[in-house]
Coordinates of C-alpha atoms in Angstrom, one line a residue:
Chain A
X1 CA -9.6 79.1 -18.8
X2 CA -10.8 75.6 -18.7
X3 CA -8.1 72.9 -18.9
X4 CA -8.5 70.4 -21.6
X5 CA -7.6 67.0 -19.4
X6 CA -8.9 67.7 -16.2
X7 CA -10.4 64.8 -14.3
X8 CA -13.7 63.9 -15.9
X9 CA -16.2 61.7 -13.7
X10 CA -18.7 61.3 -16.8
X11 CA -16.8 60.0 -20.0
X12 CA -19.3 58.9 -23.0
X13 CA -16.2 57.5 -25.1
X14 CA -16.2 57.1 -28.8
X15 CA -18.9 54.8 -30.3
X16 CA -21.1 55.2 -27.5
X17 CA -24.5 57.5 -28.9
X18 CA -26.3 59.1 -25.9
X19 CA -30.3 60.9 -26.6
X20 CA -31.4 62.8 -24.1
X21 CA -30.5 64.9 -20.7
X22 CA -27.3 63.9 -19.3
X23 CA -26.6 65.6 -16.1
X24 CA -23.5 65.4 -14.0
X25 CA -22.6 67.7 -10.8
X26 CA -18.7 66.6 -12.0
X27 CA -16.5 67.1 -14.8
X28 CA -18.0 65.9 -18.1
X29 CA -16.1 64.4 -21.3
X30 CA -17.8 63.5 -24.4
X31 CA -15.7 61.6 -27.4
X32 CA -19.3 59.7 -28.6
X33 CA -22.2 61.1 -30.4
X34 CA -25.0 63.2 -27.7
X35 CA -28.4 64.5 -28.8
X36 CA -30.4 66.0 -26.8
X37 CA -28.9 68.7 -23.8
X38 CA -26.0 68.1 -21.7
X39 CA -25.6 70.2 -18.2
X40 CA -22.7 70.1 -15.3
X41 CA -22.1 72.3 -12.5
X42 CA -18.3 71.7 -13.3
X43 CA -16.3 71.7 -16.7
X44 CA -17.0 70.2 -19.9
X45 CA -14.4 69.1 -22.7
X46 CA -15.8 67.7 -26.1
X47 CA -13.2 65.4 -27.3
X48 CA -12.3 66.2 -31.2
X49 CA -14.1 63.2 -32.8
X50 CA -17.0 64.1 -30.7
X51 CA -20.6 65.5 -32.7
X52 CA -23.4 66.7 -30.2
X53 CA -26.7 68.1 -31.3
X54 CA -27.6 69.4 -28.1
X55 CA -27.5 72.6 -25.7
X56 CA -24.4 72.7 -23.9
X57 CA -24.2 74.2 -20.0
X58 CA -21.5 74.3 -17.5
X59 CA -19.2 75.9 -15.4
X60 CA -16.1 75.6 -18.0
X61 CA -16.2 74.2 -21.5
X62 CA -13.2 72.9 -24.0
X63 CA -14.7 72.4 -27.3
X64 CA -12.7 70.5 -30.3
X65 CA -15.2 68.1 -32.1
X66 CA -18.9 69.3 -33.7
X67 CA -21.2 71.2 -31.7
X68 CA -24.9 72.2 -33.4
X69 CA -26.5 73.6 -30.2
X70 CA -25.7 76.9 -28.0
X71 CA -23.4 76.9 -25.2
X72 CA -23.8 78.3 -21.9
X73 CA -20.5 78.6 -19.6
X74 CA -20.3 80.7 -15.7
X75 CA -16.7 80.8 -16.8
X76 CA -14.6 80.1 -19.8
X77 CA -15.1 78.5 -23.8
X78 CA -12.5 77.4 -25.1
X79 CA -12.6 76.2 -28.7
X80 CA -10.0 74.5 -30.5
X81 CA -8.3 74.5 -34.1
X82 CA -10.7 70.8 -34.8
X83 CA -14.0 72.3 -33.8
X84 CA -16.9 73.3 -35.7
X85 CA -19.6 75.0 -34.0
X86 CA -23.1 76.2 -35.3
X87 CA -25.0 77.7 -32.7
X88 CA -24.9 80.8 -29.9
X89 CA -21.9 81.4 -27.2
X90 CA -22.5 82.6 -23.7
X91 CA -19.3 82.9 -21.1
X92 CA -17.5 85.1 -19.4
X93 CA -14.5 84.7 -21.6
X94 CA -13.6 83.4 -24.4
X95 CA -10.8 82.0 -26.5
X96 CA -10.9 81.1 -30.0
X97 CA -7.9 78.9 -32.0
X98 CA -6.8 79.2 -35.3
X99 CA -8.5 77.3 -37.9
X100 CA -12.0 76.6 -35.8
X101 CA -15.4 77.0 -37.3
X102 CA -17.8 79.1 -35.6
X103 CA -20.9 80.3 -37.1
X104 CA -23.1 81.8 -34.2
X105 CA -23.5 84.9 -31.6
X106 CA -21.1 84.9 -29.2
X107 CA -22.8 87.0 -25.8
X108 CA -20.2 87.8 -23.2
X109 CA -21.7 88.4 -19.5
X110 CA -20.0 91.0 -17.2
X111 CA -17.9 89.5 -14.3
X112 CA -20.0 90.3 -11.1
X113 CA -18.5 93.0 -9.5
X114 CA -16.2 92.1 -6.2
X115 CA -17.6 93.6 -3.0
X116 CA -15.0 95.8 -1.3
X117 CA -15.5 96.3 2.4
X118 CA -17.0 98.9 4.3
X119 CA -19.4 98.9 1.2
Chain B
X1 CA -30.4 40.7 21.5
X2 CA -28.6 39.6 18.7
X3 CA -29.5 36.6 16.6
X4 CA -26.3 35.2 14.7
X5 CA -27.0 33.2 11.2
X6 CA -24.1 30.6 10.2
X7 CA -23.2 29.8 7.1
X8 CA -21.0 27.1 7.0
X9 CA -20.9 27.4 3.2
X10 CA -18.0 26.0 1.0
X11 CA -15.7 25.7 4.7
X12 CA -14.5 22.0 5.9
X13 CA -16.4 20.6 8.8
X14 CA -12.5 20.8 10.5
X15 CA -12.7 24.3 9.6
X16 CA -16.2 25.4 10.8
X17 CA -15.3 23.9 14.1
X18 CA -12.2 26.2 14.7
X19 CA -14.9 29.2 12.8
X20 CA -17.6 28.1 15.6
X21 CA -15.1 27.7 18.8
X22 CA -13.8 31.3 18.2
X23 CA -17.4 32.8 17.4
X24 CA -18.8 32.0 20.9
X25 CA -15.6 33.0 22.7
X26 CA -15.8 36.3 20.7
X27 CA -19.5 36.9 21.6
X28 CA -18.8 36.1 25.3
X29 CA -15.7 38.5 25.3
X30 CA -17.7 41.3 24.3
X31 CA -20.5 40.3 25.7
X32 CA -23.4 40.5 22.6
X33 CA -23.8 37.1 23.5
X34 CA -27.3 35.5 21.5
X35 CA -28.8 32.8 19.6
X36 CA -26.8 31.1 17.3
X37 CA -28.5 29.5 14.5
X38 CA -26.6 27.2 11.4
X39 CA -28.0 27.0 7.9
X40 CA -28.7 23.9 6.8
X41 CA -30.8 22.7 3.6
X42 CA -34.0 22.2 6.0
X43 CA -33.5 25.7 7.9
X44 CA -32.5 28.4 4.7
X45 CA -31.6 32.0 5.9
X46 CA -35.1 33.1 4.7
X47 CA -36.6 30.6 7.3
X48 CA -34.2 31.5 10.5
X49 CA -35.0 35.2 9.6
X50 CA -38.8 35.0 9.6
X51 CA -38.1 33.0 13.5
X52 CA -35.8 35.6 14.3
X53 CA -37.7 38.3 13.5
X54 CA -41.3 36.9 15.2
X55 CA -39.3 36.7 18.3
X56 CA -38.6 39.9 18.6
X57 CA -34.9 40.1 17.4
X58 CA -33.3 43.5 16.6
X59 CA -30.2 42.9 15.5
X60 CA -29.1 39.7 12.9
X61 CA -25.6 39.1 12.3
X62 CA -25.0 37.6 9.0
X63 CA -21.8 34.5 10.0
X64 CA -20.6 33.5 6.9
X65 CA -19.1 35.2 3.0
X66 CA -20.6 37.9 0.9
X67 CA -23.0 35.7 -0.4
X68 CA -24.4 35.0 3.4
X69 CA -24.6 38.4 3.9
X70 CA -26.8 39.1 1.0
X71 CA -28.9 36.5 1.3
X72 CA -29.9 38.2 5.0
X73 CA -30.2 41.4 3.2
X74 CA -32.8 40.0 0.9
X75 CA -34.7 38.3 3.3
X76 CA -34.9 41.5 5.7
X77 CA -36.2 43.2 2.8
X78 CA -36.5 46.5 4.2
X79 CA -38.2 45.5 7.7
X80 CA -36.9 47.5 10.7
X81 CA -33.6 45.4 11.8
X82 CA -30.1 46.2 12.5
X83 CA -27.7 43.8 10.4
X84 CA -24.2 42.8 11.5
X85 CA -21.8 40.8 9.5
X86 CA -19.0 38.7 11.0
X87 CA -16.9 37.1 8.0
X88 CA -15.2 33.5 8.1
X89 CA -13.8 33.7 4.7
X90 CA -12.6 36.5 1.9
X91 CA -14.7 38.9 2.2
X92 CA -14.9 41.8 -0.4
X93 CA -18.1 43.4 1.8
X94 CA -16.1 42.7 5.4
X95 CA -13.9 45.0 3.9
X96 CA -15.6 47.6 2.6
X97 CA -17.1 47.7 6.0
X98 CA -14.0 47.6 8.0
X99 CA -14.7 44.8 9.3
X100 CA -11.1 42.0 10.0
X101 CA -11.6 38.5 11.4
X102 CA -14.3 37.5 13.7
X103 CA -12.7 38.7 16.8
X104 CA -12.4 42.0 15.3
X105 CA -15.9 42.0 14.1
X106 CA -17.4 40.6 17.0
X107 CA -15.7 43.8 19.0
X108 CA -17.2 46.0 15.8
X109 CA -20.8 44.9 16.6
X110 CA -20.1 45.4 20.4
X111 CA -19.1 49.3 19.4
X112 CA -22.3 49.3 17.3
X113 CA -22.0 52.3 14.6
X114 CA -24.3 52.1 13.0
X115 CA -24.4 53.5 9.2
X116 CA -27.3 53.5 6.5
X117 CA -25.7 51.9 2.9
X118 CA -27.2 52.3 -0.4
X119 CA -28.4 48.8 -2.2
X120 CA -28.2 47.8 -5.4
X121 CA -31.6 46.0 -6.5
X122 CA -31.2 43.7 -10.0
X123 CA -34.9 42.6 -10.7
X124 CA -35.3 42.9 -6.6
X125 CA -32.4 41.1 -5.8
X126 CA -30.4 43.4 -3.5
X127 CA -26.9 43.8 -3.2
X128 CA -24.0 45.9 -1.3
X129 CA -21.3 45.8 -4.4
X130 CA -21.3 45.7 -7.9
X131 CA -23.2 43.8 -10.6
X132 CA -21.2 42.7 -13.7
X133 CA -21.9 41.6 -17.1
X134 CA -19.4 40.7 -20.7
X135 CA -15.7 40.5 -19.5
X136 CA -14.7 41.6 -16.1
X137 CA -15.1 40.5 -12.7
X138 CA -14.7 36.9 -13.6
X139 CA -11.5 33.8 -14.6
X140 CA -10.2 33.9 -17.2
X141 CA -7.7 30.2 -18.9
X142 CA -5.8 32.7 -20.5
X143 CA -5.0 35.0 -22.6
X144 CA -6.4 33.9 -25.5
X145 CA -9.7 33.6 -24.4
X146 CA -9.6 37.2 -22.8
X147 CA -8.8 38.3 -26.6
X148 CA -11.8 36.5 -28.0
X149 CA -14.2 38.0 -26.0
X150 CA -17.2 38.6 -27.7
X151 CA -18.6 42.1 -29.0
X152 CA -22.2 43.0 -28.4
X153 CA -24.4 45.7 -28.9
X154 CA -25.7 47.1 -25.5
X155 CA -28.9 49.4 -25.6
X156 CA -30.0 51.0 -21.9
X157 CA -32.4 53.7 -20.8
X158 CA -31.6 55.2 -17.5
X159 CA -33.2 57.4 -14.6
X160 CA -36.6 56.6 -15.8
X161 CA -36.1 57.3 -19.7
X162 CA -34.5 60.7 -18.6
X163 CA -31.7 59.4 -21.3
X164 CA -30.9 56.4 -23.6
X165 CA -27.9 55.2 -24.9
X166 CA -26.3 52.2 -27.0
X167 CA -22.4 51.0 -27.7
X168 CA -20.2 48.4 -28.5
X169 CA -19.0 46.7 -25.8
X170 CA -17.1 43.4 -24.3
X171 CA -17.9 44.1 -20.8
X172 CA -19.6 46.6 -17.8
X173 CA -19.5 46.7 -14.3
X174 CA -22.4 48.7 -12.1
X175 CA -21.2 49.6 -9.1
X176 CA -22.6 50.7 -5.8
X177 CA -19.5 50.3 -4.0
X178 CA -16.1 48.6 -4.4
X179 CA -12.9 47.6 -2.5
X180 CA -10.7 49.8 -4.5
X181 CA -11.3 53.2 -4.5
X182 CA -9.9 55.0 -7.9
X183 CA -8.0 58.4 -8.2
X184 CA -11.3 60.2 -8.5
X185 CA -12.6 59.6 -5.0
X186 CA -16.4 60.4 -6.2
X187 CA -16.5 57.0 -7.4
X188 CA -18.1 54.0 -6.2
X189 CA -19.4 55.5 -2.8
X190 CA -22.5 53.6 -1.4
X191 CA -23.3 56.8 0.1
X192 CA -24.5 58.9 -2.0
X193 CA -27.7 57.6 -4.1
X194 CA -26.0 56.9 -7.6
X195 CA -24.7 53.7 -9.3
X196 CA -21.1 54.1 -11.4
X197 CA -21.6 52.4 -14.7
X198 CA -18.6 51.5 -16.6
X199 CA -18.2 50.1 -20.1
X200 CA -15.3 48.8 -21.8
X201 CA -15.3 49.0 -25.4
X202 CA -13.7 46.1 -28.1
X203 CA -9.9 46.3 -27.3
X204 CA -7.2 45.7 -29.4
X205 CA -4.9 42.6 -28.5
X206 CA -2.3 44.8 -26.9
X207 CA -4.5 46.9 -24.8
X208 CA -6.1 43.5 -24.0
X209 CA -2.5 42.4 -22.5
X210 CA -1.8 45.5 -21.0
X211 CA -4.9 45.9 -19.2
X212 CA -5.6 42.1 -18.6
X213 CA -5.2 43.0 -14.3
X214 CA -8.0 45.8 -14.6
X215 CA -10.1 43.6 -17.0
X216 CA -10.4 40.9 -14.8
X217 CA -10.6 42.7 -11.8
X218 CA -13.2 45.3 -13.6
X219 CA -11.5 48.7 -13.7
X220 CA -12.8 49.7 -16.2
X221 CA -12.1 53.3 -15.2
X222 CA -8.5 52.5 -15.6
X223 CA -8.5 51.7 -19.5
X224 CA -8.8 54.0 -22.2
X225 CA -11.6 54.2 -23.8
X226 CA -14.1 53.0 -21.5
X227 CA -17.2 55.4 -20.9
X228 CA -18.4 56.3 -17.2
X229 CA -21.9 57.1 -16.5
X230 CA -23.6 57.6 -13.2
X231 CA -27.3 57.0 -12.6
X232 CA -30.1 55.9 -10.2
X233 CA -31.8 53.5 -12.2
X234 CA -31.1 51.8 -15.4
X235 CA -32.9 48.6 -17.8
X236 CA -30.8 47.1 -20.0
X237 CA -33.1 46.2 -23.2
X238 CA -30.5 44.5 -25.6
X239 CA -28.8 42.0 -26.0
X240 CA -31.1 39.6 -24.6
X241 CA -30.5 37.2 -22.3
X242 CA -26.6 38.2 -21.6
X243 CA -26.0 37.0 -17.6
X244 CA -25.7 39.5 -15.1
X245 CA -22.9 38.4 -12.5
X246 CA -22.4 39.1 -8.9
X247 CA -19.4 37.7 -7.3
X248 CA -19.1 35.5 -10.5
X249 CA -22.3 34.2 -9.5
X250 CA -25.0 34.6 -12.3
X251 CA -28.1 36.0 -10.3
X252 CA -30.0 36.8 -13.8
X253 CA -30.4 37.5 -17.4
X254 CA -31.4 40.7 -19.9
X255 CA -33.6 42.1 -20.1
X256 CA -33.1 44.1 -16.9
X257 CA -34.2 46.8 -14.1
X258 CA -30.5 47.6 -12.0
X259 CA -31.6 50.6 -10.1
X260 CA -30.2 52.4 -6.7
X261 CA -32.6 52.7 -3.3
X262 CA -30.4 55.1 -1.1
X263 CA -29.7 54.6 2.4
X264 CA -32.0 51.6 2.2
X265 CA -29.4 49.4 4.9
X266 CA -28.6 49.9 8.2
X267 CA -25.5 48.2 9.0
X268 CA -22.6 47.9 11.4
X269 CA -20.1 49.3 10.5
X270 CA -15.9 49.4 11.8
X271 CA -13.8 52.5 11.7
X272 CA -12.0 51.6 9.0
X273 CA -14.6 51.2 6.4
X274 CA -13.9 52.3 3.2
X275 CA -16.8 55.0 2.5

């Protein structure tokens, strides 16, 4: 599961309003308004005064502020008692807290099967 | 051959002697012996590089500060020529490079490693560092006058209109690469094609003391709050005419184009650069 305050390289702090892509091969947090789509290759946290209108991807994602737009994660979603999210989940697992809003399909990929030798 | 540029600059005629006397015993020691040239207001670096370079010189070894070395930078302008850099006074870039005092750079150029840097180019003036604008980087009376800082409303496309974005902010710092590496060791490396943008945001006046060291040395990345962005080009639209800064030197205004041109300088290097 992804870690709320891991290392981010990318920070769009509070009062700061981003439209458009925003790409980062490192670990992304977002406290300020995004529209548009945001993609890493690492993990994602969305701070809880945070409100993005966009499609989400990366490898992990921590979600406590407002999300309209469908999430993609390899890994783990994590969404937390603030958040309030109105679109579709993909990830390999998922966690839900107590009290968040989610209003959306949730689609849960298989984990790829480990190859065993001799096989 | 090399060709060696001199930039007396700010230093005391007693002191450029002592500079000069250990420059040509350091080039005879390790034998890159060449022409030494001083810059004067008749002979500007522009002029000795355009001589240098019709005869025939390879190599030109910036003699002088940060600002020395940039001006050669500019005035190479992308042309096939190795640059060297010996530093006579405080020198964030001899640094970064590894370089020590001008024996030890003058045995750095004999060793001749050679790496390719990324430059910053402000509205095509090039740079090795950082670019700075609002609070940071600069002297401050006191603290009073860090806590009246002005607020101002930044608007900035980057990578081409790829995104757009717009805060509040005192102060931001573009950096290519800097002294001071951070925890996050992705930072600030003029290696790999991408300019670190910082921004710090309005603080309150106890933040402001607390974090008066990073704010006036620009670590941004150090105070909560501030936003981190990485990208290869940027123009900032708004406000207008706010001065961009390098090495508290004002170089231009807004509106402007700060973009990245990867591995656009080849440079010698020590081994204990810090990239």
């Amino acid at each position: 599961m992804a870690k709320p305050e891991t290392n981010p390289e990318t920070i769009v702090a509070a009062g700061m309003r981003i439209e458009g892509e925003l790409k980062s091969s490192g670990n992304i947090r977002i406290d300020g308004i995004v529209s548009g789509k945001i993609h890493t290759s690492q993990d994602l946290m969305v701070g809880p005064n945070a409100q993005i209108d966009a499609d989400l991807i990366a490898d992990n994602a921590v979600i406590a502020g407002v999300v309209k737009g469908n999430i993609t994660a390899k890994g783990s979603v994590l969404i937390l008692e603030t958040a309030k999210i109105l679109g579709n989940i993909s990830c390999l697992s998922l966690g839900i807290k107590e009290g968040a809003y989610f209003s959306g399909a949730c689609r849960m990929n298989e984990p790829k099967p480990t190859a065993t030798n001799g096989q | 051959m090399y060709y060696y540029i001199v930039d007396p600059g700010k230093i005391s005629q007693r002191d450029f002697e002592r500079v000069q006397n250990q420059l040509y015993s350091s080039v005879s020691e390790y034998k890159i012996a060449g022409e030494i040239a001083r810059v004067t207001t008749l002979r500007t670096i522009p002029q000795l590089v355009e001589g240098a370079l019709t005869r025939g010189y390879k190599t030109i070894v910036a003699v002088g500060g940060d600002d020395t070395l940039h001006d050669l930078i500019n005035a190479v302008a992308g042309r096939e020529v190795g640059i060297g850099f010996i530093p006579i006074i405080a020198s964030e870039v001899g640094q970064i490079l590894g370089l020590g005092d001008i024996p030890h750079s003058a045995k750095t150029i004999a060793i001749r490693r050679i790496e390719e840097m990324d430059l910053i180019y402000i509205n095509h003036n090039a740079i090795i560092t950082s670019v700075a604008f609002g609070a940071g980087m600069q002297a401050y009376s006191s603290i009073f006058e860090l806590w009246r800082l002005p607020t101002f409303q930044i608007d900035f496309s980057a990578d081409n209109n790829e995104f757009r974005g717009t805060t509040q902010a005192i102060g931001g710092v573009v950096i290519n690469s800097r002294l001071k590496k951070p925890d996050n060791q992705k930072l600030f490396n003029p290696t790999d094609g991408i300019l670190d943008v910082l921004l710090l945001p309005k603080l309150s006046k106890f933040q402001t003391l607390k974090f008066r060291i990073d704010i006036l040395k620009g670590n941004f990345e150090k105070i909560p709050g501030s936003s981190i962005i990485h990208v290869r080009q940027l123009q900032i639209s708004a406000p207008e005419g706010l001065p961009l800064r390098v090495s508290n030197k004002i170089i231009t205004r807004t509106p402007a184009t700060i973009e990245v041109k990867p591995k656009a300088l080849k440079i010698i290097v020590g081994k204990e650069r810090k990239f």
